[in-house]
Short mmCIF file of C-alpha atoms and ligand atoms in Angstrom, two decimals:
data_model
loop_
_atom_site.label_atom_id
_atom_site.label_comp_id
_atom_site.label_asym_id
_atom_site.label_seq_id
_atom_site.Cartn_x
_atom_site.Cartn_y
_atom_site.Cartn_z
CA UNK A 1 8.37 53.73 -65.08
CA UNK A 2 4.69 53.83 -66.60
CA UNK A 3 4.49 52.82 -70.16
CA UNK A 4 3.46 56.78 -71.55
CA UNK A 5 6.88 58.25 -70.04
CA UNK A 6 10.71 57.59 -70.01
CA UNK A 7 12.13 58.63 -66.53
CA UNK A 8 15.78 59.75 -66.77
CA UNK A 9 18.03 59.81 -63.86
CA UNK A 10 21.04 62.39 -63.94
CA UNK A 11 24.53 60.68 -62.36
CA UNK A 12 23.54 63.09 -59.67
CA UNK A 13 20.43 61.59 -58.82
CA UNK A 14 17.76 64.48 -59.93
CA UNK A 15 14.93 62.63 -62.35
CA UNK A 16 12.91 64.59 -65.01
CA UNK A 17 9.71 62.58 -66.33
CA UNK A 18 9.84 62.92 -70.06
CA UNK A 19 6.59 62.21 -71.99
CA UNK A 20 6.48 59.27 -74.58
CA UNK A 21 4.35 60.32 -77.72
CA UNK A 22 2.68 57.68 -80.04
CA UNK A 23 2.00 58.50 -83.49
CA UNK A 24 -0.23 57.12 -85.46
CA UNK A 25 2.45 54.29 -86.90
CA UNK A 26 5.84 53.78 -85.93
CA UNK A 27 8.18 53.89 -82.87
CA UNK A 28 7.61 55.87 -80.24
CA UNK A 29 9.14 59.15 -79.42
CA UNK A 30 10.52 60.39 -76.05
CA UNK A 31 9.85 64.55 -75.49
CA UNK A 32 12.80 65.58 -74.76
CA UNK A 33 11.73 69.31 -75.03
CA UNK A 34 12.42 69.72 -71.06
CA UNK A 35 15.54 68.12 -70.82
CA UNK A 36 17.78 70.91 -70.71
CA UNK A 37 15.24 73.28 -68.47
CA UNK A 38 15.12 70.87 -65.41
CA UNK A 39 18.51 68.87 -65.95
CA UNK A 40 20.73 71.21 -67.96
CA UNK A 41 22.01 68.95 -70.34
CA UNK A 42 21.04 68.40 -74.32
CA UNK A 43 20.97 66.00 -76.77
CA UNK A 44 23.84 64.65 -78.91
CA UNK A 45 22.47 62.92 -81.88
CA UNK A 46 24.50 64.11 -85.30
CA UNK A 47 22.75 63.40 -88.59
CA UNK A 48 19.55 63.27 -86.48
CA UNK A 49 19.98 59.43 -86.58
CA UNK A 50 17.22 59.78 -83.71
CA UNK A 51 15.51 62.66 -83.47
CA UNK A 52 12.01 63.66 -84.49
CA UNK A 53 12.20 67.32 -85.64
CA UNK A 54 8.59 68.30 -86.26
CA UNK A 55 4.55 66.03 -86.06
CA UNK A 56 3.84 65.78 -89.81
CA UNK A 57 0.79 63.53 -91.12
CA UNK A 58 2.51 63.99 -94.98
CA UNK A 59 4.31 61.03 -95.54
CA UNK A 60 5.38 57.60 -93.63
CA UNK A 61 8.15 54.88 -94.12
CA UNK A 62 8.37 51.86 -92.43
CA UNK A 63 12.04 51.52 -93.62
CA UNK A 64 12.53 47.52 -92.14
CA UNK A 65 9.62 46.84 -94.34
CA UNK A 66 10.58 48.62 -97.04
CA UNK A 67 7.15 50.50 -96.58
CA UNK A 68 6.40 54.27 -97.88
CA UNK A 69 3.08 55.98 -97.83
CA UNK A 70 2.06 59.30 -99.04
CA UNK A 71 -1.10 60.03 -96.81
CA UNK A 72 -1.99 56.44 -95.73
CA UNK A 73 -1.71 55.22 -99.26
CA UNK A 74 0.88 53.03 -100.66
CA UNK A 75 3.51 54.28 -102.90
CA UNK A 76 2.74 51.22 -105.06
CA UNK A 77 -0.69 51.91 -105.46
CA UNK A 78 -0.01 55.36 -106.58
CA UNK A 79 1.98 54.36 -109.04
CA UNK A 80 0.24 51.87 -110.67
CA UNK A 81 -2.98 54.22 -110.73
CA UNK A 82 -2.91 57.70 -110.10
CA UNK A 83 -0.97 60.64 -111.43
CA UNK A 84 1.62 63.25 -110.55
CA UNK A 85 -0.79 65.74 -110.20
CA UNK A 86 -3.39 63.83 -108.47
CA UNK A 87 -0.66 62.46 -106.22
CA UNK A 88 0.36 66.29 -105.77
CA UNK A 89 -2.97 67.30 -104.47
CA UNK A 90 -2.88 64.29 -102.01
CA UNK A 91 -0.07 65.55 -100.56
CA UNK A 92 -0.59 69.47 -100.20
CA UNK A 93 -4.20 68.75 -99.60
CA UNK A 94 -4.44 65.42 -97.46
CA UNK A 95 -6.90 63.49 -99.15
CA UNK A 96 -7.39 61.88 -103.40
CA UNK A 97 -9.89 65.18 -105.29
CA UNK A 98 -12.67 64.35 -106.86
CA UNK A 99 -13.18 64.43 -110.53
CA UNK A 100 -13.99 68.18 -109.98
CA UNK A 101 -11.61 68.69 -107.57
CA UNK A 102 -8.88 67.64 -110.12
CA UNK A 103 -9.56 69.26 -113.31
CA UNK A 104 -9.65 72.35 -111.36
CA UNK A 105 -6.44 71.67 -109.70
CA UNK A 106 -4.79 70.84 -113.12
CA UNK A 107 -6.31 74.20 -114.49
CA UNK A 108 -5.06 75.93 -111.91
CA UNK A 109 -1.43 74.77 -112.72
CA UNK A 110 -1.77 74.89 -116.22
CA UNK A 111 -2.75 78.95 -115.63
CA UNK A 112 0.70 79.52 -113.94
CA UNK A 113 3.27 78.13 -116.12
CA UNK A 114 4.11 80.91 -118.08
CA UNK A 115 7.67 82.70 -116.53
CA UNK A 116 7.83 86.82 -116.01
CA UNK A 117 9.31 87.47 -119.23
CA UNK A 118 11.95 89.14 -117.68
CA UNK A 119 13.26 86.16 -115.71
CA UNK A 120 14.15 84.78 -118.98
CA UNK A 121 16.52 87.55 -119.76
CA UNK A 122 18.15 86.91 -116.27
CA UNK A 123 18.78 83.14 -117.54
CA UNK A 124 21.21 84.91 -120.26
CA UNK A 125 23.24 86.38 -117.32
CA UNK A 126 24.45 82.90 -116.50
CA UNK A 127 27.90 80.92 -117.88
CA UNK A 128 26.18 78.83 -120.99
CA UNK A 129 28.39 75.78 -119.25
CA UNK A 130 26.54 76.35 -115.79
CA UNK A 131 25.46 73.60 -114.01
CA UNK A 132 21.18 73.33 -114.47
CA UNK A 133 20.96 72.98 -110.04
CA UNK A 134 23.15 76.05 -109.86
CA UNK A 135 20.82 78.08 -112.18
CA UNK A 136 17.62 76.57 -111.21
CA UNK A 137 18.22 77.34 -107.22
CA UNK A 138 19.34 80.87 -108.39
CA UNK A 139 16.56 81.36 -110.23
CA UNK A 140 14.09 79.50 -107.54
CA UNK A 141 15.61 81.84 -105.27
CA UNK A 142 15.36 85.15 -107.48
CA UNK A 143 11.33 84.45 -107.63
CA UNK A 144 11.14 86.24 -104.87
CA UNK A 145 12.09 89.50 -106.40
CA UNK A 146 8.87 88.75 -108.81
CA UNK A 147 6.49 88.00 -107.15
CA UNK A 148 5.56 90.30 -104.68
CA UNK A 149 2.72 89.02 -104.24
CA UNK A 150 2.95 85.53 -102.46
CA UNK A 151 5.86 86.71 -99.61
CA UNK A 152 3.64 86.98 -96.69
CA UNK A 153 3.89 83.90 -95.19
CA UNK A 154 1.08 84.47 -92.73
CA UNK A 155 -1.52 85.02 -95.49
CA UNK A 156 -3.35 81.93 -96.43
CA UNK A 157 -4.59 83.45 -100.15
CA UNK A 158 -0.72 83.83 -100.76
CA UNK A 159 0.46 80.54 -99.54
CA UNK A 160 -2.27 79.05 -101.66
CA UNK A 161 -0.67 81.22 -104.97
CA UNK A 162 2.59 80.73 -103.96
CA UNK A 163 1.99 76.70 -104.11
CA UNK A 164 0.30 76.89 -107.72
CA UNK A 165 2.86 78.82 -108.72
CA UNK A 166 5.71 76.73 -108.01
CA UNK A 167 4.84 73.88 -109.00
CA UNK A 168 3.55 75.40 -112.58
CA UNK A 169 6.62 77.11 -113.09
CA UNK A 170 9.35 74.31 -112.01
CA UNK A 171 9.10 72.35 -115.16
CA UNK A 172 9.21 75.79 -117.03
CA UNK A 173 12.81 77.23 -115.19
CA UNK A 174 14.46 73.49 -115.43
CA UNK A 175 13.78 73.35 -119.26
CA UNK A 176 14.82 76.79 -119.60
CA UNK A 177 18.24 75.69 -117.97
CA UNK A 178 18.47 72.72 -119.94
CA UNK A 179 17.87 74.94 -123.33
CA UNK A 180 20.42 77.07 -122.25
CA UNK A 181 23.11 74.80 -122.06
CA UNK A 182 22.14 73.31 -125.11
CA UNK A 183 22.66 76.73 -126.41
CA UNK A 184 19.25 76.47 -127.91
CA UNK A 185 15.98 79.10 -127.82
CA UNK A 186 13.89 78.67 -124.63
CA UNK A 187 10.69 76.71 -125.48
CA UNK A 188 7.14 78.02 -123.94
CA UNK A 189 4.87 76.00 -122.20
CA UNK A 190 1.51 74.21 -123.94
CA UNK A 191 -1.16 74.21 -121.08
CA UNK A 192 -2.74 71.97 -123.73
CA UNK A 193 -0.36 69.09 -122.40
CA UNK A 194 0.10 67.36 -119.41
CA UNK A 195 2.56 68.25 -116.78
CA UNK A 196 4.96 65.90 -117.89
CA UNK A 197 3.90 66.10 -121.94
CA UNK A 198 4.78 69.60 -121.45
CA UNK A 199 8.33 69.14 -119.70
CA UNK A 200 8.94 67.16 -122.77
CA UNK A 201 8.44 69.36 -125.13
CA UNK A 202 9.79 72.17 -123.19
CA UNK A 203 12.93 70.24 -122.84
CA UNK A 204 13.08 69.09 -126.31
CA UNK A 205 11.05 71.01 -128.95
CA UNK A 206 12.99 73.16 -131.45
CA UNK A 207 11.29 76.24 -133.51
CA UNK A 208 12.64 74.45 -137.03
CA UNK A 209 10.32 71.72 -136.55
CA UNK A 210 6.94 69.65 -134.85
CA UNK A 211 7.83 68.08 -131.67
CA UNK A 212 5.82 64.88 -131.00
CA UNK A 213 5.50 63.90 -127.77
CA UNK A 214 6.34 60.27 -126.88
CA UNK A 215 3.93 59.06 -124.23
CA UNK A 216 6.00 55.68 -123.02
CA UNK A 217 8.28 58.91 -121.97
CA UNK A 218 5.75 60.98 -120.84
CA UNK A 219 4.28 58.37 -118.67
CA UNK A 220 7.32 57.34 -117.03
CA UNK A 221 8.55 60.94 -115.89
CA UNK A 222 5.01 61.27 -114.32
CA UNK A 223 5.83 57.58 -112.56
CA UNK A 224 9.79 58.95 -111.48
CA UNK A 225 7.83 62.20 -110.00
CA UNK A 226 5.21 60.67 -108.29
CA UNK A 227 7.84 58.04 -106.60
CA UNK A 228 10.07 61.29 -105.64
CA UNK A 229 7.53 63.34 -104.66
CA UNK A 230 8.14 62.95 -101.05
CA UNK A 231 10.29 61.21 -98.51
CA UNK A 232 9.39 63.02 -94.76
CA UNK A 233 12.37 64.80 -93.28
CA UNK A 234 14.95 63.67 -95.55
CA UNK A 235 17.96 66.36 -95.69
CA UNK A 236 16.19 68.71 -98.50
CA UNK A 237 13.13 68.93 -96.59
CA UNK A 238 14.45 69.23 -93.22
CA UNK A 239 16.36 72.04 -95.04
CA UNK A 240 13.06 73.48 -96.31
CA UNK A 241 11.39 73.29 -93.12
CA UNK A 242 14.77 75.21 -91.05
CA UNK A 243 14.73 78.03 -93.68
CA UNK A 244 11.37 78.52 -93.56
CA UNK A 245 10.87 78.48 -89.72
CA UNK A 246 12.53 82.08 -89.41
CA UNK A 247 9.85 83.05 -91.77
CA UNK A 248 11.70 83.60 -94.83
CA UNK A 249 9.67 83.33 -97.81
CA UNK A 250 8.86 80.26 -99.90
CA UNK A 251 10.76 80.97 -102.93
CA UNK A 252 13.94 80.96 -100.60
CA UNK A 253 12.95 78.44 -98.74
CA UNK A 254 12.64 75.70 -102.02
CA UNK A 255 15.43 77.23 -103.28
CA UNK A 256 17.66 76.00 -100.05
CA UNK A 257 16.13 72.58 -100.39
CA UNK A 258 16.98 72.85 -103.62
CA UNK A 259 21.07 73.42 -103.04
CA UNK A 260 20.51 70.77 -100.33
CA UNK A 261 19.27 68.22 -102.76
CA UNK A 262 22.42 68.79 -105.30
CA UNK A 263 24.77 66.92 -102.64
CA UNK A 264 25.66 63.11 -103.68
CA UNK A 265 25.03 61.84 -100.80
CA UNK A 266 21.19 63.24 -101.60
CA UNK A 267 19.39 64.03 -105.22
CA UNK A 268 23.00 64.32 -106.89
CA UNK A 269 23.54 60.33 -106.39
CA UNK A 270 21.80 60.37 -109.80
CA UNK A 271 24.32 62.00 -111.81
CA UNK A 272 27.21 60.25 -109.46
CA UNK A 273 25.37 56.28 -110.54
CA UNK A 274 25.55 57.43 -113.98
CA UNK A 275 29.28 58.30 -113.94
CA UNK A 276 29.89 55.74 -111.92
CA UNK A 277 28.26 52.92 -114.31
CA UNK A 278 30.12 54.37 -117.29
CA UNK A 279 33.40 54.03 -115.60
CA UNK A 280 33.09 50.62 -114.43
CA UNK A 281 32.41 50.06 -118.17
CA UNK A 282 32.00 46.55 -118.34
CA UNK A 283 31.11 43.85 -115.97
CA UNK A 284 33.75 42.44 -115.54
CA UNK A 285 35.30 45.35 -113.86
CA UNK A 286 32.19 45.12 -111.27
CA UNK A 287 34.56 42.63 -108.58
CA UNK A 288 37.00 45.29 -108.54
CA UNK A 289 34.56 48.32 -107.77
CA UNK A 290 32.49 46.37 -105.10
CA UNK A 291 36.10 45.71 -103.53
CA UNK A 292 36.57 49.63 -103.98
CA UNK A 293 33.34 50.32 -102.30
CA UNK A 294 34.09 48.40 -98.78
CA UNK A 295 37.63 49.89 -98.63
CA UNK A 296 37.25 52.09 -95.66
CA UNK A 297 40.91 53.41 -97.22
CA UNK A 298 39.19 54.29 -100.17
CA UNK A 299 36.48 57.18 -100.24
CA UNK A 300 34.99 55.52 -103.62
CA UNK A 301 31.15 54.54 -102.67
CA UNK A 302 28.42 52.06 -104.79
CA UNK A 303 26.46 55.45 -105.60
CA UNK A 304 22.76 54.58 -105.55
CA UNK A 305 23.04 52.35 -102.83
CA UNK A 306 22.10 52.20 -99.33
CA UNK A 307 19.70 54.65 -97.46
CA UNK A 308 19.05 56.03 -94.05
CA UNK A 309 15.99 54.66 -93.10
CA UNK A 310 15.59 51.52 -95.76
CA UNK A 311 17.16 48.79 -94.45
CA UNK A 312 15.59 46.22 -96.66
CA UNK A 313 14.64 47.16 -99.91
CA UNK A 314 13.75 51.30 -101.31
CA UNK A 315 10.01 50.28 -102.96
CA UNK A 316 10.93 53.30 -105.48
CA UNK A 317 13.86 51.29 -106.94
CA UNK A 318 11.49 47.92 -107.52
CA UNK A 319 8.96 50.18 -109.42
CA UNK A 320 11.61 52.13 -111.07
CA UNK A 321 13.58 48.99 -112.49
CA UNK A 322 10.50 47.78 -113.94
CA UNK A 323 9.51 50.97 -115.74
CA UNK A 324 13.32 50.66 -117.02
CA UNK A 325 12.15 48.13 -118.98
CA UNK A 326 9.58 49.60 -120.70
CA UNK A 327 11.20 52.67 -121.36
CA UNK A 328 14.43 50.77 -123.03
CA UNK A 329 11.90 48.42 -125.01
CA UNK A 330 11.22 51.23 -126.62
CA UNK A 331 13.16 54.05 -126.33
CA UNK A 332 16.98 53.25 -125.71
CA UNK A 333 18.50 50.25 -127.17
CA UNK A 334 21.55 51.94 -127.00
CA UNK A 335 21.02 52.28 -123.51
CA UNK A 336 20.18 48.48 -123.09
CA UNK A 337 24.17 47.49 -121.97
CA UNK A 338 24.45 49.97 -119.36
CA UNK A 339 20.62 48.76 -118.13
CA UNK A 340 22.73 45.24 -117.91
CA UNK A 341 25.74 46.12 -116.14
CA UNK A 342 23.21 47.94 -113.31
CA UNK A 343 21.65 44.35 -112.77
CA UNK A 344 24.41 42.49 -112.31
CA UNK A 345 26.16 45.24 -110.36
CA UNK A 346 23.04 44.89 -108.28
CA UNK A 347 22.74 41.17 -108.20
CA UNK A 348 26.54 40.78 -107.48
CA UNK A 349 26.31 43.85 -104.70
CA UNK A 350 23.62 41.91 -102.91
CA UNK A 351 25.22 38.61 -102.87
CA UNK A 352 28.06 40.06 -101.43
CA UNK A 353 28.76 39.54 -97.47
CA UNK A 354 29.19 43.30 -96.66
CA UNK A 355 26.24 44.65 -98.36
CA UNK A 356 24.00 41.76 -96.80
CA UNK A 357 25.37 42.37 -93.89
CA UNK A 358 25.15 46.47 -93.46
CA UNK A 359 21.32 46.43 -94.88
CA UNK A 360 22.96 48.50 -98.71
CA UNK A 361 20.12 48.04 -100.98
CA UNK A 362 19.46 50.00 -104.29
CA UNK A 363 17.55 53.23 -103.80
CA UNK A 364 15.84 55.50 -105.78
CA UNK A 365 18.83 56.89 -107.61
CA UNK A 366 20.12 53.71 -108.80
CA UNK A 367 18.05 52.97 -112.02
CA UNK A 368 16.14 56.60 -112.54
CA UNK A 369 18.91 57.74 -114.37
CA UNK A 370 19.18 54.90 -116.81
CA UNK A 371 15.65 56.13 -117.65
CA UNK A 372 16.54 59.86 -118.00
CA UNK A 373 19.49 58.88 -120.39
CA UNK A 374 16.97 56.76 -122.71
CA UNK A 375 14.73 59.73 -122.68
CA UNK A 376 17.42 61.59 -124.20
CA UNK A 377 17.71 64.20 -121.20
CA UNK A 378 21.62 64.38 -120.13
CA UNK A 379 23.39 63.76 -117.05
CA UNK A 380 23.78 67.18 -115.46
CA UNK A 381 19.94 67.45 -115.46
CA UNK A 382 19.34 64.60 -113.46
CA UNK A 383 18.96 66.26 -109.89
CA UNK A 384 16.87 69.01 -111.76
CA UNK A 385 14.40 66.30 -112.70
CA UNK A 386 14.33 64.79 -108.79
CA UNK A 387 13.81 68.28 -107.82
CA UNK A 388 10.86 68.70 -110.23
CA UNK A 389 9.17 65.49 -108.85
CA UNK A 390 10.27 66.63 -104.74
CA UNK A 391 8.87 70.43 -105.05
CA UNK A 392 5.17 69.19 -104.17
CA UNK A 393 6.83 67.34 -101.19
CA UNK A 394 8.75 70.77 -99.95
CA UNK A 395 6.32 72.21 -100.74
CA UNK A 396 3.17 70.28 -98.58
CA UNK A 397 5.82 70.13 -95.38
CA UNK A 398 6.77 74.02 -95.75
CA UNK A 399 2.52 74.62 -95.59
CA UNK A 400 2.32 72.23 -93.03
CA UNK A 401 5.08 74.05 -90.91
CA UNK A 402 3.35 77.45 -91.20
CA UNK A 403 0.38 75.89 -89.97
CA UNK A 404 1.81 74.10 -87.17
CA UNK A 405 0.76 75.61 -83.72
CA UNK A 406 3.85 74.35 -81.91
CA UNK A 407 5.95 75.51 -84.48
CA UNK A 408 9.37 77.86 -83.44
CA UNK A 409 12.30 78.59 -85.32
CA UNK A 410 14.74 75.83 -86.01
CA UNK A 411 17.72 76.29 -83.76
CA UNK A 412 19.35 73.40 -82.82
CA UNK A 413 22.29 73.31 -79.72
CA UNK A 414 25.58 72.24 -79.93
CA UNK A 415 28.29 70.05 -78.25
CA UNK A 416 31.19 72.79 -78.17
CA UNK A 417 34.54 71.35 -78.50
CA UNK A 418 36.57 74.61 -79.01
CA UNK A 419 39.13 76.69 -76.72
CA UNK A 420 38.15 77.51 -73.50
CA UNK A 421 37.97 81.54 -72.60
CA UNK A 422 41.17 83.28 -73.83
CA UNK A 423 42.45 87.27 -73.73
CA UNK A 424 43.10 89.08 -76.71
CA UNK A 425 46.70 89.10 -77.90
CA UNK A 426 48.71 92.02 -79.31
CA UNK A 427 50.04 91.15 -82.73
CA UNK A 428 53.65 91.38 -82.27
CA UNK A 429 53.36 88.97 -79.04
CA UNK A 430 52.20 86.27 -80.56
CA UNK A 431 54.71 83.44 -81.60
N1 ACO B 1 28.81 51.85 -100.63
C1 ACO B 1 29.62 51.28 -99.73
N2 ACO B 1 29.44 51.33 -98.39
C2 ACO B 1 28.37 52.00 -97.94
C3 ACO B 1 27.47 52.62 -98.83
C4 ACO B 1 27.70 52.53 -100.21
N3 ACO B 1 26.87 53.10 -101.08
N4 ACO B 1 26.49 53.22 -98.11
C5 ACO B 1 26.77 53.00 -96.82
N5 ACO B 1 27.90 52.24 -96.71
C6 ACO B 1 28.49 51.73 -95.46
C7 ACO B 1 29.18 52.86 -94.72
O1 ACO B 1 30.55 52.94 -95.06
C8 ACO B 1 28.96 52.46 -93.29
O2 ACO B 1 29.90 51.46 -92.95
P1 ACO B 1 30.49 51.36 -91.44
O3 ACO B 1 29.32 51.07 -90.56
O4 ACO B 1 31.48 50.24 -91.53
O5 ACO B 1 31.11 52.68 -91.16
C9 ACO B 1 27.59 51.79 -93.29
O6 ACO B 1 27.40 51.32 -94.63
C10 ACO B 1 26.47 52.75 -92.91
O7 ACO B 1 26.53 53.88 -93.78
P2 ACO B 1 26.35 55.39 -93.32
O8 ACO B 1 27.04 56.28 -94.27
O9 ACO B 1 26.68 55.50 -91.86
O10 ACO B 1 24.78 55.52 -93.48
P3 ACO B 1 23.98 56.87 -93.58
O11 ACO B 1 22.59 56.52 -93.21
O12 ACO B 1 24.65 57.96 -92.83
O13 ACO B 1 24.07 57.26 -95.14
C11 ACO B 1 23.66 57.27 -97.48
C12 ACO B 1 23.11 56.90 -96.08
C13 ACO B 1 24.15 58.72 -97.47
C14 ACO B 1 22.51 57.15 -98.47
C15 ACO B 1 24.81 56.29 -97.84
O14 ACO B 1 24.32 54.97 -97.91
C16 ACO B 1 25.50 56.66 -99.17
O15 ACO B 1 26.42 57.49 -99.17
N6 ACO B 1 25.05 56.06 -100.32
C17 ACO B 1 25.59 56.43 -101.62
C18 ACO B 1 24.99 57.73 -102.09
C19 ACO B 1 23.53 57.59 -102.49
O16 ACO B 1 23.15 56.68 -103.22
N7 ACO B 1 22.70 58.54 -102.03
C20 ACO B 1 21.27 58.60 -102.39
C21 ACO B 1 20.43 58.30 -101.18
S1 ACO B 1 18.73 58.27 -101.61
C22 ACO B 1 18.32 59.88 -101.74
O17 ACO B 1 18.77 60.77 -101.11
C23 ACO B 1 17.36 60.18 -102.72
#
């Protein structure tokens, strides 16, 4: 066998040659796209625990190391120097703008935050106890009966719109679903703010009086996006890319990652870790739930642990704890106990044999929601506020999909386990 291709030998003896692909970090990856054309047999692989689905050059983890990249350039790195929006134009465009580059990009978005006035009355057509993920995807979705404008997927000018647009008007729908379950007016944007400044004070401003903006707050939403704005083929994305490789517009295409990112095994282990912390209540309930947790009778999980691919430590959750700090230091004393009880539930989880032993680490989930709840922004809009930070990510691998030369619709095969061939039965002969 030479060292570039994987020879596989059927139990009957025939041998297919499949080509081995190296990328520019990372294992290897056997092309498997012939296998059923000269053998006739597929794949079985559920959850895709190894399967490459598409090339990308977006994002890379090294999940052993406990390594993620956006680019080529360190998460951490980001973090402690960029922004959301310069980290967003890394992403969609490959490479860090120039001065120039930037304020124009951060015009740009600025210019499209403003919602078709008539999308707010559609807001009013919604339960005022809905759930914020079930309006925003509906209204995600309903952008495409909008704007006209940005559908054709083959036209480059529209892409580019489309991609302004998005991520300009995200911060606008999510406060607009927050304001409506608070049951208060909807707040319009200030392109005089930031991206995050302004999600503040769309999310919290009130007509009766001035809003000021708090910018320990402001800076660590723009931290939470930038270490959420993208994680490769993770289920939302992968979701993004298989609606979008029929050719269905953008707007439906975020809005299915969007739905796919509400799940608590995905964006929703937010709201789940916050739950979950308040009804352990105290820590010396923690034994108890960690002996919950590794009951494979019991269904209950340690929400905001473990991960697919990290199998040492999620960087996100280091740089996350730390901003917890800050953020409680000055905005949430009251917050400070249940900051506590997620250290030691952490420190006691990781001492323990079965966590060590199965690789559960914190992830990203695990403290961003302690920082949410300082910042005064409630539970149910947790997800919404991932989703805000992962649009730039959808977005980049939906524009690098389009693009892609090799690219077909998404249409994965099946092991079918199901009757065999039957005959139609007459009602009154069945048993
Ligand atoms: N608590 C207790 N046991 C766990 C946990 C947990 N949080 N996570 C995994 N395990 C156990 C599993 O029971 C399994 O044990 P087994 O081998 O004895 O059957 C083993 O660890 C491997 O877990 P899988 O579920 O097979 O791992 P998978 O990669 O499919 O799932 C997932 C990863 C979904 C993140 C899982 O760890 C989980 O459910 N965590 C809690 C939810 C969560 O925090 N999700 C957010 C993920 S990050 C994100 O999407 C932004």
């Amino acid at each position: 066998m030479s060292k570039d291709v994987y020879t596989l030998t059927s139990p009957e003896g025939k041998t297919t040659e499949l080509p081995v692909r190296n990328g520019t970090m990372g294992p290897r990856v056997v092309d498997i796209g012939k296998l059923y054309r000269e053998q006739g047999v597929f794949t079985y692989d559920p959850g895709f625990v190894s399967t490459g689905s598409c090339e990308s050059e977006i994002t890379f983890i090294d999940g052993d190391k406990g390594l993620l990249m956006y680019r080529g350039y360190p998460v951490e790195q980001l973090a402690a120097h960029s922004s959301f929006i310069e980290v967003a134009y890394l992403l969609l465009y490959s490479e860090l703008p120039s001065a120039d580059q930037l304020a124009e990009f951060e015009e740009s978005i600025r210019r499209h935050t403003m919602l078709n006035e008539g999308m707010l009355r559609f807001f009013n057509g919604f339960r005022y106890d809905a759930h914020p993920m079930a309006v925003l995807s509906a209204v995600v979705g309903s952008m495409s009966a909008y704007y006209h404008d940005t559908m054709d997927v083959n036209d480059q000018r529209a892409r580019e719109v489309f991609t302004h647009r998005i991520l300009a008007k995200l911060p606008t729908i999510a406060a607009a679903a927050h304001k409506l379950t608070a049951g208060q007016p909807y707040v319009y944007p200030r392109n005089d703010l930031s991206y995050s400044e302004n999600l503040l004070h769309m999310l919290f401003a009130v007509p009766a009086e001035t809003y000021e903006i708090n910018e320990v707050a402001a800076q660590a939403l723009d931290l939470l996006f930038i270490l959420h704005a993208d994680h490769e083929q993770n289920c939302s994305t992968s979701t993004v890319r298989m609606a979008g490789s029929s050719g269905a517009n953008p707007y439906s295409a975020i809005a299915a990652g969007i739905a796919a990112l509400w799940g608590p095994a995905h964006g929703g282990a937010n709201e789940a870790v916050l739950r979950m912390l308040k009804e352990i209540g105290t820590a010396r309930n923690i034994p108890k739930y960690v002996a919950k947790a590794k009951d494979k009778d019991d269904p209950f999980r340690l929400m905001g642990f473990g991960h697919r691919v990290y199998k040492n430590f999620d960087p996100r959750a280091t740089i996350i704890r730390d901003m917890c700090h800050k953020v409680l230091a000055q905005n949430g004393q009251q917050d400070a106990p249940l900051f506590e009880l997620a250290l030691r539930l952490e420190e006691m989880a990781l001492k323990d044999e079965y966590f060590i032993e199965k690789n559960l680490y914190p992830n990203v989930d695990f403290y961003s929601g302690i920082i949410y709840r300082a910042l005064g922004i409630p539970t149910s809009m947790f997800t919404v506020m991932f989703a805000i930070g992962r649009t730039v990510g959808w977005v980049a691998h939906w524009r690098e999909m389009i693009r892609d030369p090799n690219g077909r619709i998404s249409r994965p095969r099946q092991l079918y386990t199901g009757s065999q061939q039957r005959d139609y039965m007459a009602i009154e002969k069945r048993g």
